[in-house]
Short mmCIF file of C-alpha atoms and ligand atoms in Angstrom, two decimals:
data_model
loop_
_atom_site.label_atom_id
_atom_site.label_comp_id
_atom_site.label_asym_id
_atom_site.label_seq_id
_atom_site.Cartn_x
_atom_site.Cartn_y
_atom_site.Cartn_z
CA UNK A 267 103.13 71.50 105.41
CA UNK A 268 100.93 74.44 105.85
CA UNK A 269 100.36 76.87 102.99
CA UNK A 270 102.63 79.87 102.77
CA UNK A 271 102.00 82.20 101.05
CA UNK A 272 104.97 83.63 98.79
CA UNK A 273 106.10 87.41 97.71
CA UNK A 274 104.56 86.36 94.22
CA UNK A 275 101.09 84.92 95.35
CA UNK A 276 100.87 87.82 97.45
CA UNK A 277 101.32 90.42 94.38
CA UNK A 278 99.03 88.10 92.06
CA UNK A 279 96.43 88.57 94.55
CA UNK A 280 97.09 92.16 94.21
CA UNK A 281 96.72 92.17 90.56
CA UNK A 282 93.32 90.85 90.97
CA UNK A 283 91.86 93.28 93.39
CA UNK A 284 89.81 96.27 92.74
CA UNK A 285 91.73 98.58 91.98
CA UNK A 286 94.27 95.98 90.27
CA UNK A 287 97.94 96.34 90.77
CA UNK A 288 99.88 97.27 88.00
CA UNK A 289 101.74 94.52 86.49
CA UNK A 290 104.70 97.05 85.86
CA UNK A 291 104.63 97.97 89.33
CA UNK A 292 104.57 94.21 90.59
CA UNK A 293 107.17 93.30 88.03
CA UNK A 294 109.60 96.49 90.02
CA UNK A 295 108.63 95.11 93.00
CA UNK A 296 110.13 91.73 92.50
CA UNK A 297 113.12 93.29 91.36
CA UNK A 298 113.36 95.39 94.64
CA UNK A 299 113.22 91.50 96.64
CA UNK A 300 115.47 90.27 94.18
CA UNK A 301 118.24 93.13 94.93
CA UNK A 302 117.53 92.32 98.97
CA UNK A 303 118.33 88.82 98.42
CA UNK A 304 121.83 89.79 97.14
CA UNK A 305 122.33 92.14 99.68
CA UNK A 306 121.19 89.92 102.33
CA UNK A 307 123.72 87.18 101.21
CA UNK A 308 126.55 90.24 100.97
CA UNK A 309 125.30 91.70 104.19
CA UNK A 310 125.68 88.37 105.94
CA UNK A 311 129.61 87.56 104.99
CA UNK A 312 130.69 90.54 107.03
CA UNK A 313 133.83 91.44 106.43
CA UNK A 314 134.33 88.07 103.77
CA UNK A 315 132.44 90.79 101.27
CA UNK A 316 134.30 93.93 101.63
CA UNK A 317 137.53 93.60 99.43
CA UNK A 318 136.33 94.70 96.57
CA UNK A 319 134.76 97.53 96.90
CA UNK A 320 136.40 101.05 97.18
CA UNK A 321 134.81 103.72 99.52
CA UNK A 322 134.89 107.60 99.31
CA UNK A 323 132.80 110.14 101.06
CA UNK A 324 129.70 109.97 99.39
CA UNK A 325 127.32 113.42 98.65
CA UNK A 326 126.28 113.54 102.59
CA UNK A 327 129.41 114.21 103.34
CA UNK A 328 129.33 110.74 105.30
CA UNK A 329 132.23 107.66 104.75
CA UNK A 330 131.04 104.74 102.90
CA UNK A 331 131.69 101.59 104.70
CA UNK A 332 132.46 99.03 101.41
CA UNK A 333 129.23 97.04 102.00
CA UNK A 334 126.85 100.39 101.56
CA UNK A 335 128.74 100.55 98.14
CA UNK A 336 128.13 96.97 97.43
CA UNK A 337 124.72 97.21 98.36
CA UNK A 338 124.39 100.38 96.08
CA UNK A 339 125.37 98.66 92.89
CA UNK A 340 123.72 95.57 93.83
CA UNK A 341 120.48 97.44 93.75
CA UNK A 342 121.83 99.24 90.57
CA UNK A 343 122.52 95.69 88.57
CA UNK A 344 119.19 94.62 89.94
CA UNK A 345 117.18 97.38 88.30
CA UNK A 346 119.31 98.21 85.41
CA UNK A 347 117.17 95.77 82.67
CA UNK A 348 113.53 96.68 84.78
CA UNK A 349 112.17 98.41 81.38
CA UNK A 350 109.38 100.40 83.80
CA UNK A 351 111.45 102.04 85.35
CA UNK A 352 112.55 105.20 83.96
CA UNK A 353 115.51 106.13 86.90
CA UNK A 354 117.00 105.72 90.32
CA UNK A 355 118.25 107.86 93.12
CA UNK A 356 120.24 106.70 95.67
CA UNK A 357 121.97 107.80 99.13
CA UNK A 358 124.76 106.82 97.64
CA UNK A 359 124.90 108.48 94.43
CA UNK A 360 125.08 112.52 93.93
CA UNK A 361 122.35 112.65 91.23
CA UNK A 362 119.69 110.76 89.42
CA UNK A 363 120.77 107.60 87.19
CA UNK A 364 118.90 106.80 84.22
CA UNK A 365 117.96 103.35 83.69
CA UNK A 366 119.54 102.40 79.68
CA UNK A 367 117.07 99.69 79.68
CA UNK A 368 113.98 101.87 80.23
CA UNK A 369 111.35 101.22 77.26
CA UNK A 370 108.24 102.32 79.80
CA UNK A 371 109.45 104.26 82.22
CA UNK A 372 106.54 104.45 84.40
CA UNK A 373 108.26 104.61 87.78
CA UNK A 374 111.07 106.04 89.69
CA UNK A 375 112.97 104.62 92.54
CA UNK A 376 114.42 106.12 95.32
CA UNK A 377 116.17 104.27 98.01
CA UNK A 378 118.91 103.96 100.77
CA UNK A 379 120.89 100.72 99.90
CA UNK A 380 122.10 99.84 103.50
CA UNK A 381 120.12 102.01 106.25
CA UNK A 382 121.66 101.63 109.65
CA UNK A 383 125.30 100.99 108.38
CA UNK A 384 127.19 102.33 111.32
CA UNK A 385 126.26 98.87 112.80
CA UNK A 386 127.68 96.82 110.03
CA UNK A 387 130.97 96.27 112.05
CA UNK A 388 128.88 95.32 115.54
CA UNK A 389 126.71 92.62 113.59
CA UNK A 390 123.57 94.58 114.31
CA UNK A 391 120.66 94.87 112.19
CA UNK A 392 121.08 96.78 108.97
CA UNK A 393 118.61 97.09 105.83
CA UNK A 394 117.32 98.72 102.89
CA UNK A 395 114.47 101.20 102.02
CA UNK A 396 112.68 102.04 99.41
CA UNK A 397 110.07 104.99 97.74
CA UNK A 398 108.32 103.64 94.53
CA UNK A 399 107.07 107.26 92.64
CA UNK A 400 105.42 107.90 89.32
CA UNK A 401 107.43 109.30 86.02
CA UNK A 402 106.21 112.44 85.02
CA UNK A 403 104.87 111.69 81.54
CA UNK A 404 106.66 112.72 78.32
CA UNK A 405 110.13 112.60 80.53
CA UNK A 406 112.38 113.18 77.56
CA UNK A 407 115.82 113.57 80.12
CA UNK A 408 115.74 112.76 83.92
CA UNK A 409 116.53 115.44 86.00
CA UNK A 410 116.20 115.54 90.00
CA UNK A 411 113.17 117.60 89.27
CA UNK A 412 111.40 114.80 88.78
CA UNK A 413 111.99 113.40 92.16
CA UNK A 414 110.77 116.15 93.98
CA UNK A 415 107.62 114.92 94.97
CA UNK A 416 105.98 115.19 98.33
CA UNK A 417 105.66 111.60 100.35
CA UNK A 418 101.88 111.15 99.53
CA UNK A 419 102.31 110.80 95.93
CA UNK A 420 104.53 107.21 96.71
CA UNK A 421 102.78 104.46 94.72
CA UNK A 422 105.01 101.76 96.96
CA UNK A 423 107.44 101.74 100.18
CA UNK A 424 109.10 98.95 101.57
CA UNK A 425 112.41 98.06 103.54
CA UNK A 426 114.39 94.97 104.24
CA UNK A 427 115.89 93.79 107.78
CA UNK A 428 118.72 91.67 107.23
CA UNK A 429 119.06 90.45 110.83
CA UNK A 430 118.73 86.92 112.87
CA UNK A 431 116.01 86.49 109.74
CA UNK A 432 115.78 88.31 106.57
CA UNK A 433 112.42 90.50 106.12
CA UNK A 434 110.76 92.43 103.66
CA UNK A 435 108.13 94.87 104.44
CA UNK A 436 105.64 96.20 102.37
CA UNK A 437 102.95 98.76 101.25
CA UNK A 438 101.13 99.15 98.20
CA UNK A 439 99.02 101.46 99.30
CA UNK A 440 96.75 98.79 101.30
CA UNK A 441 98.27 98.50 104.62
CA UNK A 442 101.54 96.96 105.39
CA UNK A 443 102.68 93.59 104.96
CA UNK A 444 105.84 91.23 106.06
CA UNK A 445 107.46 88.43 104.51
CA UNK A 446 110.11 86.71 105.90
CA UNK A 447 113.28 85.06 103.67
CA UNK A 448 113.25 81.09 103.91
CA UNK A 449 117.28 80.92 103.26
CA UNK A 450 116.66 77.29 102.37
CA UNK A 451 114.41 77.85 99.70
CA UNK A 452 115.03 81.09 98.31
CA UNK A 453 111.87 82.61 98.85
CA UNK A 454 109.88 85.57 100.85
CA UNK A 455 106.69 83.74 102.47
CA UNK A 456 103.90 86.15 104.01
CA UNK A 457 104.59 86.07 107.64
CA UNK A 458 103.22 89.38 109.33
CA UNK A 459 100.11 89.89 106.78
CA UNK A 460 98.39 93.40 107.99
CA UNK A 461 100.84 94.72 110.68
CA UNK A 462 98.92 97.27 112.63
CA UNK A 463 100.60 99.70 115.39
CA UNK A 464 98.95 100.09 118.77
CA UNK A 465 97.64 103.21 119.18
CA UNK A 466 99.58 103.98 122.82
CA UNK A 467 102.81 103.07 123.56
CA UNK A 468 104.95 102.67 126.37
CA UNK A 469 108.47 102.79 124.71
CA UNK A 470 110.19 105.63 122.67
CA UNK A 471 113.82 105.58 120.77
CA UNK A 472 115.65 108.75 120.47
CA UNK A 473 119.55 109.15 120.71
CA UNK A 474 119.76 110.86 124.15
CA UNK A 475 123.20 112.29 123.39
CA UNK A 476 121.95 115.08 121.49
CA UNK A 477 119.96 116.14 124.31
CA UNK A 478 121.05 119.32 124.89
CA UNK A 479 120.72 120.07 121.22
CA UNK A 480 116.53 119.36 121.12
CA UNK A 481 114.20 121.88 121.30
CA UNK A 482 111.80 122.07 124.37
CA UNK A 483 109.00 120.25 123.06
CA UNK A 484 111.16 117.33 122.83
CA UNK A 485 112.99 117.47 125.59
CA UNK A 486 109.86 118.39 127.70
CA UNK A 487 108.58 114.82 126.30
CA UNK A 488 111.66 112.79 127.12
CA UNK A 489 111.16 114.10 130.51
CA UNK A 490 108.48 113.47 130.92
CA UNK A 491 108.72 109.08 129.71
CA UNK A 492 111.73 109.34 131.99
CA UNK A 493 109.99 110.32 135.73
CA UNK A 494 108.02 107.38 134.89
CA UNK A 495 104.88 106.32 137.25
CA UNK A 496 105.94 109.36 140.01
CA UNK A 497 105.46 111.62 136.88
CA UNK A 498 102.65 113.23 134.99
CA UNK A 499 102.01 110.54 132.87
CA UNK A 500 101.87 108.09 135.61
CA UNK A 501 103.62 104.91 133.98
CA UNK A 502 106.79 103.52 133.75
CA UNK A 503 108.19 104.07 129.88
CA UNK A 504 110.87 101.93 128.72
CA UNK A 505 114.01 103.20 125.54
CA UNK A 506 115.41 102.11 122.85
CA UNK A 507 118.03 102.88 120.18
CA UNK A 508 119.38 100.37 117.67
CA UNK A 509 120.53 103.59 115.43
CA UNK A 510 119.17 101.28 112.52
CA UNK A 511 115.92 103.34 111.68
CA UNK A 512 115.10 99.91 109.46
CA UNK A 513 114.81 97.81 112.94
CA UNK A 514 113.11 100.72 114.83
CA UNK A 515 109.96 101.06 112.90
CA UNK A 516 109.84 96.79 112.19
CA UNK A 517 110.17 97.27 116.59
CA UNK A 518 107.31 99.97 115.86
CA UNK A 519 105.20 97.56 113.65
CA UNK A 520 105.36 95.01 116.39
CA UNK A 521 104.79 96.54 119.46
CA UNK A 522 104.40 100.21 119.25
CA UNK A 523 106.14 103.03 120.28
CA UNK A 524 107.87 106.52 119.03
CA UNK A 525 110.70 107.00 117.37
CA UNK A 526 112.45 110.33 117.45
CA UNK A 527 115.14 111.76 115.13
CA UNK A 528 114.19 115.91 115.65
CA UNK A 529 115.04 118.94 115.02
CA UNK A 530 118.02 120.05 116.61
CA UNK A 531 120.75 122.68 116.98
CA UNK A 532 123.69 120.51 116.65
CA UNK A 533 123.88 121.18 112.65
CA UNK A 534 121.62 124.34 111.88
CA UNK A 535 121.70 124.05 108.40
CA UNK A 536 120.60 120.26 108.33
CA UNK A 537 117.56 120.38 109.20
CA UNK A 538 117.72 117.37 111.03
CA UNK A 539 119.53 113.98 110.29
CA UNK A 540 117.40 111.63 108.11
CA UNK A 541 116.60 111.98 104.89
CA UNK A 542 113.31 113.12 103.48
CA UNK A 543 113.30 110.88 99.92
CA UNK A 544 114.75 107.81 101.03
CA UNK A 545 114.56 107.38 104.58
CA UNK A 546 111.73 109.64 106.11
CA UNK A 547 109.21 109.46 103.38
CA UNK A 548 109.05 105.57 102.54
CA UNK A 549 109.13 105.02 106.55
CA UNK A 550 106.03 107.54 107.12
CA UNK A 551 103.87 105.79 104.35
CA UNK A 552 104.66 102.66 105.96
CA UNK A 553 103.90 103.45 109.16
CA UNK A 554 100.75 105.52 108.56
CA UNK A 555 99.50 102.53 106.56
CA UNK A 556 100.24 100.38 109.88
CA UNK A 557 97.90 102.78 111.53
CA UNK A 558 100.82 104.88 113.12
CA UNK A 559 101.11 108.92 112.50
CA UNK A 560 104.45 110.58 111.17
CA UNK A 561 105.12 114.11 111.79
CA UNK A 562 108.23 116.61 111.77
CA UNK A 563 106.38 118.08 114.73
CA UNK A 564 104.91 121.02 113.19
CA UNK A 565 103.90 119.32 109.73
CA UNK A 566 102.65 115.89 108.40
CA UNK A 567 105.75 114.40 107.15
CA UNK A 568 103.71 113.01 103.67
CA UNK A 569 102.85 116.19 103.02
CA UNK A 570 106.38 117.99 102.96
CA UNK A 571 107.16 119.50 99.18
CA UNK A 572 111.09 118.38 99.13
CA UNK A 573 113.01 120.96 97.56
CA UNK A 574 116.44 118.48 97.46
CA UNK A 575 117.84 115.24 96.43
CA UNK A 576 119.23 114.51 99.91
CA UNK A 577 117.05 116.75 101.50
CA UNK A 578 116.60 116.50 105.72
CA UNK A 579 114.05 116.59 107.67
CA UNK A 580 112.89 115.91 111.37
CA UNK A 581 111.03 112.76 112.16
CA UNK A 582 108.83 111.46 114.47
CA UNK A 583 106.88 108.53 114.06
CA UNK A 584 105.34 105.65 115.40
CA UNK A 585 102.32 105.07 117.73
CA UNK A 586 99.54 107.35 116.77
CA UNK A 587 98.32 109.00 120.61
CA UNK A 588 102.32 109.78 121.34
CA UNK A 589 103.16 111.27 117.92
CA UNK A 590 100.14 113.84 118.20
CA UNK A 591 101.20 114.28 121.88
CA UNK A 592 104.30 115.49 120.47
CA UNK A 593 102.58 118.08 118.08
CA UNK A 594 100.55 119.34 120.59
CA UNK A 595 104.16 120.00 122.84
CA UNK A 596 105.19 121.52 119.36
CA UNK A 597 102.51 123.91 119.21
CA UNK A 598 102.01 124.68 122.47
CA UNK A 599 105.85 125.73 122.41
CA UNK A 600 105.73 127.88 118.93
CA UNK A 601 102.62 129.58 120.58
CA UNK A 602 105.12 130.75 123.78
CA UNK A 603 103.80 128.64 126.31
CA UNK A 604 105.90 127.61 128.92
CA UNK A 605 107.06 124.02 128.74
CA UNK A 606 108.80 123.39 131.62
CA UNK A 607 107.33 121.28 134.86
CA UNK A 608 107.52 124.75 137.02
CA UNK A 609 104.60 125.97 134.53
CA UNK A 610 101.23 126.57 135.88
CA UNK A 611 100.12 125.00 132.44
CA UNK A 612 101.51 121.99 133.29
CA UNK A 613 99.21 120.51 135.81
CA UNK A 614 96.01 122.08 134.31
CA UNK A 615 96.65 121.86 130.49
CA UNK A 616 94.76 119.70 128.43
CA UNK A 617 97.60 119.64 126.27
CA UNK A 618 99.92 117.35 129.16
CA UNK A 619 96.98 114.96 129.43
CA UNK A 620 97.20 111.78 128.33
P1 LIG B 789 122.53 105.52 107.20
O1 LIG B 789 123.24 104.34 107.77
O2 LIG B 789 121.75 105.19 105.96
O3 LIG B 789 123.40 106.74 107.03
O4 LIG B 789 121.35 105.94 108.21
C1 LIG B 789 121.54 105.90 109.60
C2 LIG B 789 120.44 106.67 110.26
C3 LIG B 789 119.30 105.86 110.82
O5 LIG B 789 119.21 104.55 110.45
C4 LIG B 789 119.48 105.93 112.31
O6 LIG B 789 118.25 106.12 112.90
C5 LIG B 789 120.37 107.10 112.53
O7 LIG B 789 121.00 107.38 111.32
C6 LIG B 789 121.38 106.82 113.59
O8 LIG B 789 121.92 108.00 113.97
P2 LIG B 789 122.97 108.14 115.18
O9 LIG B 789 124.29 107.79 114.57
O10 LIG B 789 122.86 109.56 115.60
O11 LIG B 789 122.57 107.18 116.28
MN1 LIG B 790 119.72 105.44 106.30
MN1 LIG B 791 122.45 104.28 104.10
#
């Protein structure tokens, strides 16, 4: 049998790099693959694991389905005797949760316990992400204060896929690495070691029913992938939308392309639909480690100061030459330019050259 390499090797190795990885860290990330295990094994029974648990409308305002409360406490159970860890927040939960066990509470945790959930019922791809973020030292009571920290400062991200195979993705800070679950044995091997995005792309994801809720920017982009080779960027562009973020950016990590979740009018006092702690910020450090870029279209998304728990925030992500295409539309359009194909710009602006 060939070597594989497992989730453990792989964070050994780590610990004996320069600069090591934290055993305290390592030791948190285990726990994270441990909790993915046990959701991958509820995810899988479908509807077999739903009776017990009881649903309300959690703090988004959004209906649990039972397995994103299963999920939740799985995660919870997981973490609850990880003594470096000092608390969690969670989608599902309205504030921070102290961790009893916590004798070195080095590290917070902030994560999304089933991303993608509207697809439980289809048997579509669901998952799990994750932010790993420094404790504030001398942290005498947790408060969401504490979590408030822009993307850059994440010391880990990672998600989980539990689809046709089970996945874990990783950063630690030195790029972005995949591991896939042998069921059999019980174990993440290293499968995808050093994922790196192309830097063009001929696919983008966006849900096209909000259309006529987008700003110009975006819409001027989506026209533009749509006319194809008879339009000005001369090739035939291909779509996408799982509406699991989780399987978007793994489709990302494999094969390029954008993903698009933006600023819209639908809900002006959203300020867009993902979130910026659990969902937008983990995603962006993965995907910048990858190579990709991550913007809300006027800002680096790393680089936001959240002011909110379950802050939102635009996204767009993915392939680096498309995402700074897209800030370029964005600034061209906060600077009054005319976006539309009837512009003069359009044919002689650097800005619509590819
Ligand atoms: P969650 O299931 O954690 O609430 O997140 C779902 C998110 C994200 O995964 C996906 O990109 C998006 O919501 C789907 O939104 P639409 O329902 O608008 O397609
Ligand atoms: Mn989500
Ligand atoms: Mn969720």
């Amino acid at each position: 049998m060939a070597h594989r390499v497992t989730l453990s090797a792989f964070l050994l190795n780590e610990r004996r790099k320069t600069p090591a990885l934290d055993p305290a860290l390592a030791g948190l990330i285990k726990d994270i693959e441990v909790a993915c295990k046990y959701i991958a094994a509820a995810v899988s029974r479908g509807k077999l694991a739903e009776a017990k648990a009881s649903t309300r409308i959690n703090i988004q305002g959004e209906e649990q389905k039972p397995l994103d409360v299963i999920a939740n406490e799985l995660v919870l159970q997981t973490c609850e005797s990880c003594e470096h860890l000092l608390g969690v927040v969670s989608e599902e939960l309205e504030g921070p949760y102290p961790i009893p066990e916590s004798r070195d509470g080095r590290y917070l945790l902030v994560y999304d316990p089933l991303d993608g959930s509207s697809n439980l019922d289809l048997n579509v791809t669901v998952g799990s992400i994750f932010s790993v973020l420094r404790a504030p030292e001398g942290v005498k009571e947790l408060k969401p204060e504490h979590f408030l920290q822009p993307g850059v400062s994440q010391v880990a991200a990672a998600f989980s896929l539990y689809g046709p195979s089970v996945m874990l993705v990783l950063t630690l800070g030195r790029g972005v690495h995949g591991f896939t679950l042998d069921r059999e044995v019980g174990t993440f091997f290293l499968t995808h070691p050093d994922l790196r995005i192309p830097e063009d792309t001929r696919e983008f994801a966006i849900n096209a029913s909000n259309e006529r809720f987008w700003e110009p920017p975006v819409r001027h982009y989506v026209e533009e992938c749509k006319l194809g080779k008879s339009g000005p960027r001369g090739v035939d562009f291909n779509m996408r939308w799982v509406a699991s973020m989780v399987a978007e950016v793994f489709r990302i990590l494999i094969r390029g392309g954008v993903f698009l979740y933006p600023r819209d009018t639908k809900d002006p006092s959203k300020g867009g639909r993902l979130r910026l702690l659990y969902e937008a910020n983990p995603m962006s450090l993965i995907v910048e480690q990858a190579g990709g870029a991550s913007s809300t279209g006027r800002e680096r998304i790393l680089e936001v100061q959240p002011t909110e728990l379950h802050q939102r925030i635009p996204v767009i992500l993915g392939s680096r030459n498309e995402v700074e295409r897209l800030v370029r539309y964005h600034q061209a359009y906060d600077r009054g330019e005319d976006l539309s194909f009837k512009s003069p710009l359009f044919a002689s602006r650097s800005i619509y050259k590819s």
